[in-house]
Backbone as a printed PyTorch tensor [residue, N CA C, xyz], in Angstrom:
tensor([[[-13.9670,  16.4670, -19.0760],
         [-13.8490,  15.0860, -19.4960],
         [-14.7400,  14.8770, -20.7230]],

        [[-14.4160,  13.9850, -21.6010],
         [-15.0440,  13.6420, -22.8930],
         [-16.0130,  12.9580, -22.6650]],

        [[-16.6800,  12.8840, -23.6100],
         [-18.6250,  12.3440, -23.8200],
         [-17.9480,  10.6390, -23.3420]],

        [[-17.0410,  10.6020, -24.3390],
         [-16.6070,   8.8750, -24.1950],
         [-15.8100,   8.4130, -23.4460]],

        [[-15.1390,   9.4830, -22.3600],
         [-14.0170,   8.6880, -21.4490],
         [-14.6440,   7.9310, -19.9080]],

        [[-14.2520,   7.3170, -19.2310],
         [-14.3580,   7.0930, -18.1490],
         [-14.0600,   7.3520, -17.0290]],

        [[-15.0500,   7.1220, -15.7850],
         [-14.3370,   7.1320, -14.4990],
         [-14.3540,   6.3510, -13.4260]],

        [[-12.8170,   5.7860, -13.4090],
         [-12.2630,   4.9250, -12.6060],
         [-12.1150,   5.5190, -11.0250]],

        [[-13.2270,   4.4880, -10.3700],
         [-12.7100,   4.7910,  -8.5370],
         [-11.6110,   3.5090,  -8.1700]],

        [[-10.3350,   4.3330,  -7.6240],
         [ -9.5910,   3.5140,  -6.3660],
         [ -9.8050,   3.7610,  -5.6760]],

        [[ -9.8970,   2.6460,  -4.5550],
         [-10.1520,   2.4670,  -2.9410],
         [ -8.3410,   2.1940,  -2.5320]],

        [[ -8.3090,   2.7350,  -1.1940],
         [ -7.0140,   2.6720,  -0.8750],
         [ -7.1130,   2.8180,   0.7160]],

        [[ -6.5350,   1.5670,   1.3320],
         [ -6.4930,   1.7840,   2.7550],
         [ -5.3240,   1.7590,   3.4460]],

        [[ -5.2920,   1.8370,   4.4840],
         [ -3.7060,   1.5790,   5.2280],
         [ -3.1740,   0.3860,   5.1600]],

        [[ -1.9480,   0.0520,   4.5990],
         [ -1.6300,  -1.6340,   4.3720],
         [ -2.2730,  -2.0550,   2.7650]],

        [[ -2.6080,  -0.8310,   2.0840],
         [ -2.5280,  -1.0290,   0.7030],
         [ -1.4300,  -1.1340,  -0.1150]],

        [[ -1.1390,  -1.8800,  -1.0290],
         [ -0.0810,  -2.0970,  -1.7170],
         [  0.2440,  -0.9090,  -2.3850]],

        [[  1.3080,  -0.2960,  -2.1430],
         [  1.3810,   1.0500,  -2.8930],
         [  1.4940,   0.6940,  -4.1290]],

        [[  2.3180,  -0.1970,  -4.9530],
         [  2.9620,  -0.3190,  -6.5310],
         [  1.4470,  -0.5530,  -7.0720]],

        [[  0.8930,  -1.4770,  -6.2950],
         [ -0.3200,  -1.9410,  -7.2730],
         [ -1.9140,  -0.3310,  -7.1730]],

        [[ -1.4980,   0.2020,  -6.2660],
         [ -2.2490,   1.6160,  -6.6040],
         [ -1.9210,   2.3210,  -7.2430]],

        [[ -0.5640,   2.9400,  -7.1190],
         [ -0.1700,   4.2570,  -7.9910],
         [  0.0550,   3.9590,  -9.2140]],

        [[  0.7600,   2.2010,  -9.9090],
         [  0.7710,   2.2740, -11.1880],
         [ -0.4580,   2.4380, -12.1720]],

        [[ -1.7480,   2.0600, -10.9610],
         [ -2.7910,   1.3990, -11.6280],
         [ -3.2400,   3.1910, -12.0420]],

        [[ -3.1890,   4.1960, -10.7450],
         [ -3.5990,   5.6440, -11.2960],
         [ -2.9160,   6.1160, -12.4680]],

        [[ -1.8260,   5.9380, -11.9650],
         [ -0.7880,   6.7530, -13.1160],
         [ -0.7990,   6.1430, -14.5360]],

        [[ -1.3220,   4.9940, -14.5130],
         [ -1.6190,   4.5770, -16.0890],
         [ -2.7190,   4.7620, -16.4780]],

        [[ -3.2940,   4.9530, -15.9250],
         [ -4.6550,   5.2840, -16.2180],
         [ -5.3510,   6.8370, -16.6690]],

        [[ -4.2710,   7.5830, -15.5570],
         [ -4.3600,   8.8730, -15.4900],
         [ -3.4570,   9.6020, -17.0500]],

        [[ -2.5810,   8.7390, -17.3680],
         [ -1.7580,   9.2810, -18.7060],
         [ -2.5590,   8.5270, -19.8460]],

        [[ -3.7300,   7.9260, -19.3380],
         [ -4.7850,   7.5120, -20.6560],
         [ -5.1570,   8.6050, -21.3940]],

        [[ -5.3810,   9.3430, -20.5990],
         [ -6.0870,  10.9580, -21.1940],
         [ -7.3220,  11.1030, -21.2230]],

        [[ -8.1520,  10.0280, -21.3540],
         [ -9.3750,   9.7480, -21.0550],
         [-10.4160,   9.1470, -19.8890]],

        [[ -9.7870,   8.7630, -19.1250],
         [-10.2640,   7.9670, -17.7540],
         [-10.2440,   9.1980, -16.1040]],

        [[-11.0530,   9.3260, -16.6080],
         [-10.9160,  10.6950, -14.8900],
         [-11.3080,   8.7380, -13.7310]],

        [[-10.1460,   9.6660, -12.9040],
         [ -9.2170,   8.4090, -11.7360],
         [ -9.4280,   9.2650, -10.6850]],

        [[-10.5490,   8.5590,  -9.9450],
         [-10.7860,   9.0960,  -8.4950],
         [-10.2070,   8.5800,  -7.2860]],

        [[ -9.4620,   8.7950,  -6.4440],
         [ -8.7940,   8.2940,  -5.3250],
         [ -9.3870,   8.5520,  -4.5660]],

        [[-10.0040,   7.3690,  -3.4780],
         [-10.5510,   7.4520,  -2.2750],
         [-10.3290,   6.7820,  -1.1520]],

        [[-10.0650,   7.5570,   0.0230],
         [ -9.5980,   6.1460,   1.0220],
         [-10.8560,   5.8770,   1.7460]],

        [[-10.5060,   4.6820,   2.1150],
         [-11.8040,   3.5030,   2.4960],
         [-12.2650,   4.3720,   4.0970]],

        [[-11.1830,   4.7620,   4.7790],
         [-11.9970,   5.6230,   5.9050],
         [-11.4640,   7.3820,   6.2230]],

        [[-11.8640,   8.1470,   4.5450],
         [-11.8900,   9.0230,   4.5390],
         [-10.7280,   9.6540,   3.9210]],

        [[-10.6720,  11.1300,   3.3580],
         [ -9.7150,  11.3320,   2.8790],
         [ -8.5750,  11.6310,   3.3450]],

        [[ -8.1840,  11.5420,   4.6750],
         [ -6.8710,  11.6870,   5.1590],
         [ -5.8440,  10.4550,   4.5790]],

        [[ -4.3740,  11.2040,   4.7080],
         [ -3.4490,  10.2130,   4.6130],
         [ -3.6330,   8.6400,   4.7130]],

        [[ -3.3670,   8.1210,   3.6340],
         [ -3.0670,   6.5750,   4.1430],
         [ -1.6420,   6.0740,   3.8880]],

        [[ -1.1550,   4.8030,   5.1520],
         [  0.6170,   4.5620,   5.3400],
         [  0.1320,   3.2390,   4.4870]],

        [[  0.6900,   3.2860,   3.2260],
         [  0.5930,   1.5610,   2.2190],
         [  1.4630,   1.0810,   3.3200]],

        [[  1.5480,  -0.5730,   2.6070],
         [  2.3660,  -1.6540,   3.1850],
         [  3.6820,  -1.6090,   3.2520]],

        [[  4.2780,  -0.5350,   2.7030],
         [  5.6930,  -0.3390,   2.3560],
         [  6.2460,   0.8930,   2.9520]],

        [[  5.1470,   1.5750,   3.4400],
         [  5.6690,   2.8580,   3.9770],
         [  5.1000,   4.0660,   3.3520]],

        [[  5.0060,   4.0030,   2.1290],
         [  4.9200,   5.2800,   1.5130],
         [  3.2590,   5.5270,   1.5380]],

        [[  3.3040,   6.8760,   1.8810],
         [  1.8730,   7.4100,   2.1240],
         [  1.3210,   8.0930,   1.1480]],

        [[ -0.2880,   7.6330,   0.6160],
         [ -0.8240,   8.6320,  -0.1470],
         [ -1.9070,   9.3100,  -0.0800]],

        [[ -2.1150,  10.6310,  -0.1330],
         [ -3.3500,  11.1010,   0.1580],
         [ -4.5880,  11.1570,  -0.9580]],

        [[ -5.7560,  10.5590,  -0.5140],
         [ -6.3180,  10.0850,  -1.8110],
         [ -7.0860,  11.2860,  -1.9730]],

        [[ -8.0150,  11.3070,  -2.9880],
         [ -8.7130,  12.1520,  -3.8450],
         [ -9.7750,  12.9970,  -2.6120]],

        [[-10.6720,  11.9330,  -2.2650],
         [-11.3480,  12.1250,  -1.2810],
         [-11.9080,  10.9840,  -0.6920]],

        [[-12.7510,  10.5210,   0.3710],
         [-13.2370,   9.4080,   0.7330],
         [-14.2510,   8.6630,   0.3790]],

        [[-14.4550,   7.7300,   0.5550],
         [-15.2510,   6.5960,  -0.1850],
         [-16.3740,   7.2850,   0.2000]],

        [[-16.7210,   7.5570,   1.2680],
         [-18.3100,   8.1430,   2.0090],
         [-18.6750,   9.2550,   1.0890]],

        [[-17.3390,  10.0400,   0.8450],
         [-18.0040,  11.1430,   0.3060],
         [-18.4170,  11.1610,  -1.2250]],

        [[-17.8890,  10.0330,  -2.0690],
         [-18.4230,   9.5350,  -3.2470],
         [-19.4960,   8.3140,  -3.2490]],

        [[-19.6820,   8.0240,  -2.0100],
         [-20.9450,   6.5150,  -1.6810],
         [-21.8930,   7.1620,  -2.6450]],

        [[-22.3600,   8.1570,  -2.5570],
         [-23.5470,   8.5290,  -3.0040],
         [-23.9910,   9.1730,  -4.2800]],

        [[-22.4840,   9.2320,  -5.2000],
         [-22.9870,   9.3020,  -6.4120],
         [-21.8930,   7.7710,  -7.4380]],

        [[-22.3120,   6.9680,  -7.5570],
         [-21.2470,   5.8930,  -7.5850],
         [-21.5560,   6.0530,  -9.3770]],

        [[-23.2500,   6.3170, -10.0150],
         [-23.1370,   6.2470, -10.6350],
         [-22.2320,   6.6690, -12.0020]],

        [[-21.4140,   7.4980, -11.7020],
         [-20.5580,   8.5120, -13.0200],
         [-18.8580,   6.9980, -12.8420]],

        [[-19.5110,   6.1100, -12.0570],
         [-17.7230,   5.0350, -12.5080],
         [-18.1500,   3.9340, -13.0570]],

        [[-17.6300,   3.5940, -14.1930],
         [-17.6580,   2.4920, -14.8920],
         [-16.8500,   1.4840, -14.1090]],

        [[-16.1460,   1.3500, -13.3640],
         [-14.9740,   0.7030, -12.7770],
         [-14.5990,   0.6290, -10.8930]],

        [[-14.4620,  -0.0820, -10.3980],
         [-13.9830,   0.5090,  -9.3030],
         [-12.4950,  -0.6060,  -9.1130]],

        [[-11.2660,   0.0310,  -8.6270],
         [-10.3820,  -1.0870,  -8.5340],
         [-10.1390,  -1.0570,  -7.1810]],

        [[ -9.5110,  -1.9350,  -6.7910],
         [ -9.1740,  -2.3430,  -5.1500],
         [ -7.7030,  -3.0760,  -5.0480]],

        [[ -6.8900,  -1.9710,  -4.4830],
         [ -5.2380,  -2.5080,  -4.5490],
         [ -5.0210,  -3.9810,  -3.9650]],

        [[ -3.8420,  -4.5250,  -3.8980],
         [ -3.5380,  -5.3450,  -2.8030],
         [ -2.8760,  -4.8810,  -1.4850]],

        [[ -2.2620,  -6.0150,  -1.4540],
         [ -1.3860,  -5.3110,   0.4840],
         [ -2.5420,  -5.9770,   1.7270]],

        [[ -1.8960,  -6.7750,   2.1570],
         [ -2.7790,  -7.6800,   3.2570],
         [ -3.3540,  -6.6330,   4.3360]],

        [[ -2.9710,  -5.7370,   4.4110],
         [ -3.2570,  -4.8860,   5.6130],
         [ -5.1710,  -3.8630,   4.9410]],

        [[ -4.3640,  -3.3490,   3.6540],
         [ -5.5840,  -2.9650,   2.9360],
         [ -6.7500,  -3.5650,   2.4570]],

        [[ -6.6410,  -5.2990,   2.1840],
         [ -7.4060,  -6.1540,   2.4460],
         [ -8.1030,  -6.7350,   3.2920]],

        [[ -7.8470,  -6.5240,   4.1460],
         [ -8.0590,  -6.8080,   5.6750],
         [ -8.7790,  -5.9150,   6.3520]],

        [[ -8.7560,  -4.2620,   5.6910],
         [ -9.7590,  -3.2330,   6.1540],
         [-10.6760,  -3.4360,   4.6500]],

        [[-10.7470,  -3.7000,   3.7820],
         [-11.5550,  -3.8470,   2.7520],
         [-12.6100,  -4.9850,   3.3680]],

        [[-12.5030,  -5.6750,   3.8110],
         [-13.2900,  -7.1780,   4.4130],
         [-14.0500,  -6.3870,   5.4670]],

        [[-13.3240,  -5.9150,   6.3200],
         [-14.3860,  -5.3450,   7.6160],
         [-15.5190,  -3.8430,   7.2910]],

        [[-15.4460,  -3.5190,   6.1830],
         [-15.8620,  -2.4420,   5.7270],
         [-17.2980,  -2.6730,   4.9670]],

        [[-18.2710,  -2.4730,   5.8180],
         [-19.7680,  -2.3390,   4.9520],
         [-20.5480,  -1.7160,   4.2800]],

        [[-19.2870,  -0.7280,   4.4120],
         [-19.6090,   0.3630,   3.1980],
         [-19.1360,  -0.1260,   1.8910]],

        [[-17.6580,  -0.4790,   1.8180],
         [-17.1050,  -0.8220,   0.2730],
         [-18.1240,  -2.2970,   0.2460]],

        [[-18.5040,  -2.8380,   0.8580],
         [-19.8350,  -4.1790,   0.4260],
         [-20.6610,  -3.9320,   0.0310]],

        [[-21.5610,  -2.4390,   0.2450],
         [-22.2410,  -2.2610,  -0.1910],
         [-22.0870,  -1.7580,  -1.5440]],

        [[-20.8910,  -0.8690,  -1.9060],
         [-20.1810,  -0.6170,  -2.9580],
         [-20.1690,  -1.6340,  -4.2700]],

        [[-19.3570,  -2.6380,  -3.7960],
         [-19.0790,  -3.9900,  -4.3270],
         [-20.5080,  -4.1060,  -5.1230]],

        [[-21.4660,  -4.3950,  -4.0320],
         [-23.1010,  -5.0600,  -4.3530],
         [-23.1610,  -4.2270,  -5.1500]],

        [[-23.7360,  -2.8770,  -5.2910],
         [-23.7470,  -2.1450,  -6.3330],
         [-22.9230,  -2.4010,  -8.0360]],

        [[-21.9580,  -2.5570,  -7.8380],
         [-21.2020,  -2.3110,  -9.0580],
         [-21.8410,  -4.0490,  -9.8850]],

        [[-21.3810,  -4.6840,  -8.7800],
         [-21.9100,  -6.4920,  -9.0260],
         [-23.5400,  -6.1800,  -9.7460]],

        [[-24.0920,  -5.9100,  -9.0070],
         [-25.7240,  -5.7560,  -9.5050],
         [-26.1770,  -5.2230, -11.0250]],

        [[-25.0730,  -3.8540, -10.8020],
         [-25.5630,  -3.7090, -12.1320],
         [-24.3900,  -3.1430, -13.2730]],

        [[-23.5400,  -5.0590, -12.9860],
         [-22.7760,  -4.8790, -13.7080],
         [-21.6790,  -4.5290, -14.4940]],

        [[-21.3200,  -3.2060, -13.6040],
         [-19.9240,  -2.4770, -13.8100],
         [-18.8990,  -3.4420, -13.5940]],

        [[-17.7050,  -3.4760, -13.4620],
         [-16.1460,  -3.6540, -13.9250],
         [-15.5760,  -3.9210, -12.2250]],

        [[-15.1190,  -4.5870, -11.5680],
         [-14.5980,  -4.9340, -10.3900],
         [-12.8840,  -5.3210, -10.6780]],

        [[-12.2950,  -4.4940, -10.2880],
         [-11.0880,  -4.8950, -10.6690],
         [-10.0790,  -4.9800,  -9.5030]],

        [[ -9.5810,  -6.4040,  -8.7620],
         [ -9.0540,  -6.6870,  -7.7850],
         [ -7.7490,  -7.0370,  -7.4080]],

        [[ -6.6890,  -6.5310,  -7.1550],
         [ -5.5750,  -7.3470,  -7.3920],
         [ -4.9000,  -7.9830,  -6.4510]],

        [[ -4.3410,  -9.3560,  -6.9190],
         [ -3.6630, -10.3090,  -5.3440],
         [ -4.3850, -10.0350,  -3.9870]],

        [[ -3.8250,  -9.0960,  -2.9680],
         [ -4.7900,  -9.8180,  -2.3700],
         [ -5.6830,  -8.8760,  -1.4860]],

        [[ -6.1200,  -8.1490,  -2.8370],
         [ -7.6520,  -7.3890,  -2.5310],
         [ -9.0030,  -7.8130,  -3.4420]],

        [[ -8.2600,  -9.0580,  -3.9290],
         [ -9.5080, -10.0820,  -4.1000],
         [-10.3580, -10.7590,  -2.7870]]])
């Protein structure tokens, strides 16, 4: 990866909106510059989006908790179901607090605000 590109974490849970995850990787990922980390909120196994279609993410949120610093960004799909494990999760809060604190890029869509 380049001196100047970035790296974007997605969070992705079961009942995540698939369209609003994969377009958000795949555009990001044909940036050429943005290394796009996929992580699911409880680990890297399979997750079933809201629509059915399953994706297996990069690796799990736990297992990147602890170096958060290398993402400029973290985004958070929609899909009521993936929102709904995003809320009960005190790990991605603590996540959140982090990025909030010092400032990084929170990027939320419908209704993983």
């Amino acid at each position: 990866m380049a001196a100047n590109s970035a790296a974007v974490l997605v969070v992705v849970a079961d009942g995540s909106e698939e369209m609003e995850a994969v377009i958000v990787i795949d555009v990001l990922r044909r940036a050429g510059n943005v290394d796009v980390v996929v992580a699911g909120l409880e680990g890297a196994g399979e997750v079933k989006c809201s629509r059915g279609v399953r994706i297996v993410p990069d690796t799990g949120l736990e297992d990147v908790a602890g170096d958060l610093s290398r993402f400029s960004c973290i985004v958070l799909p929609g899909g009521m179901g993936g929102a709904r494990a995003f809320e009960k999760s005190a790990r991605l809060h603590a996540v959140l607090a982090r990025f909030e604190a010092e400032g990084r890029l929170i990027a939320a869509i419908c209704a993983g605000r």
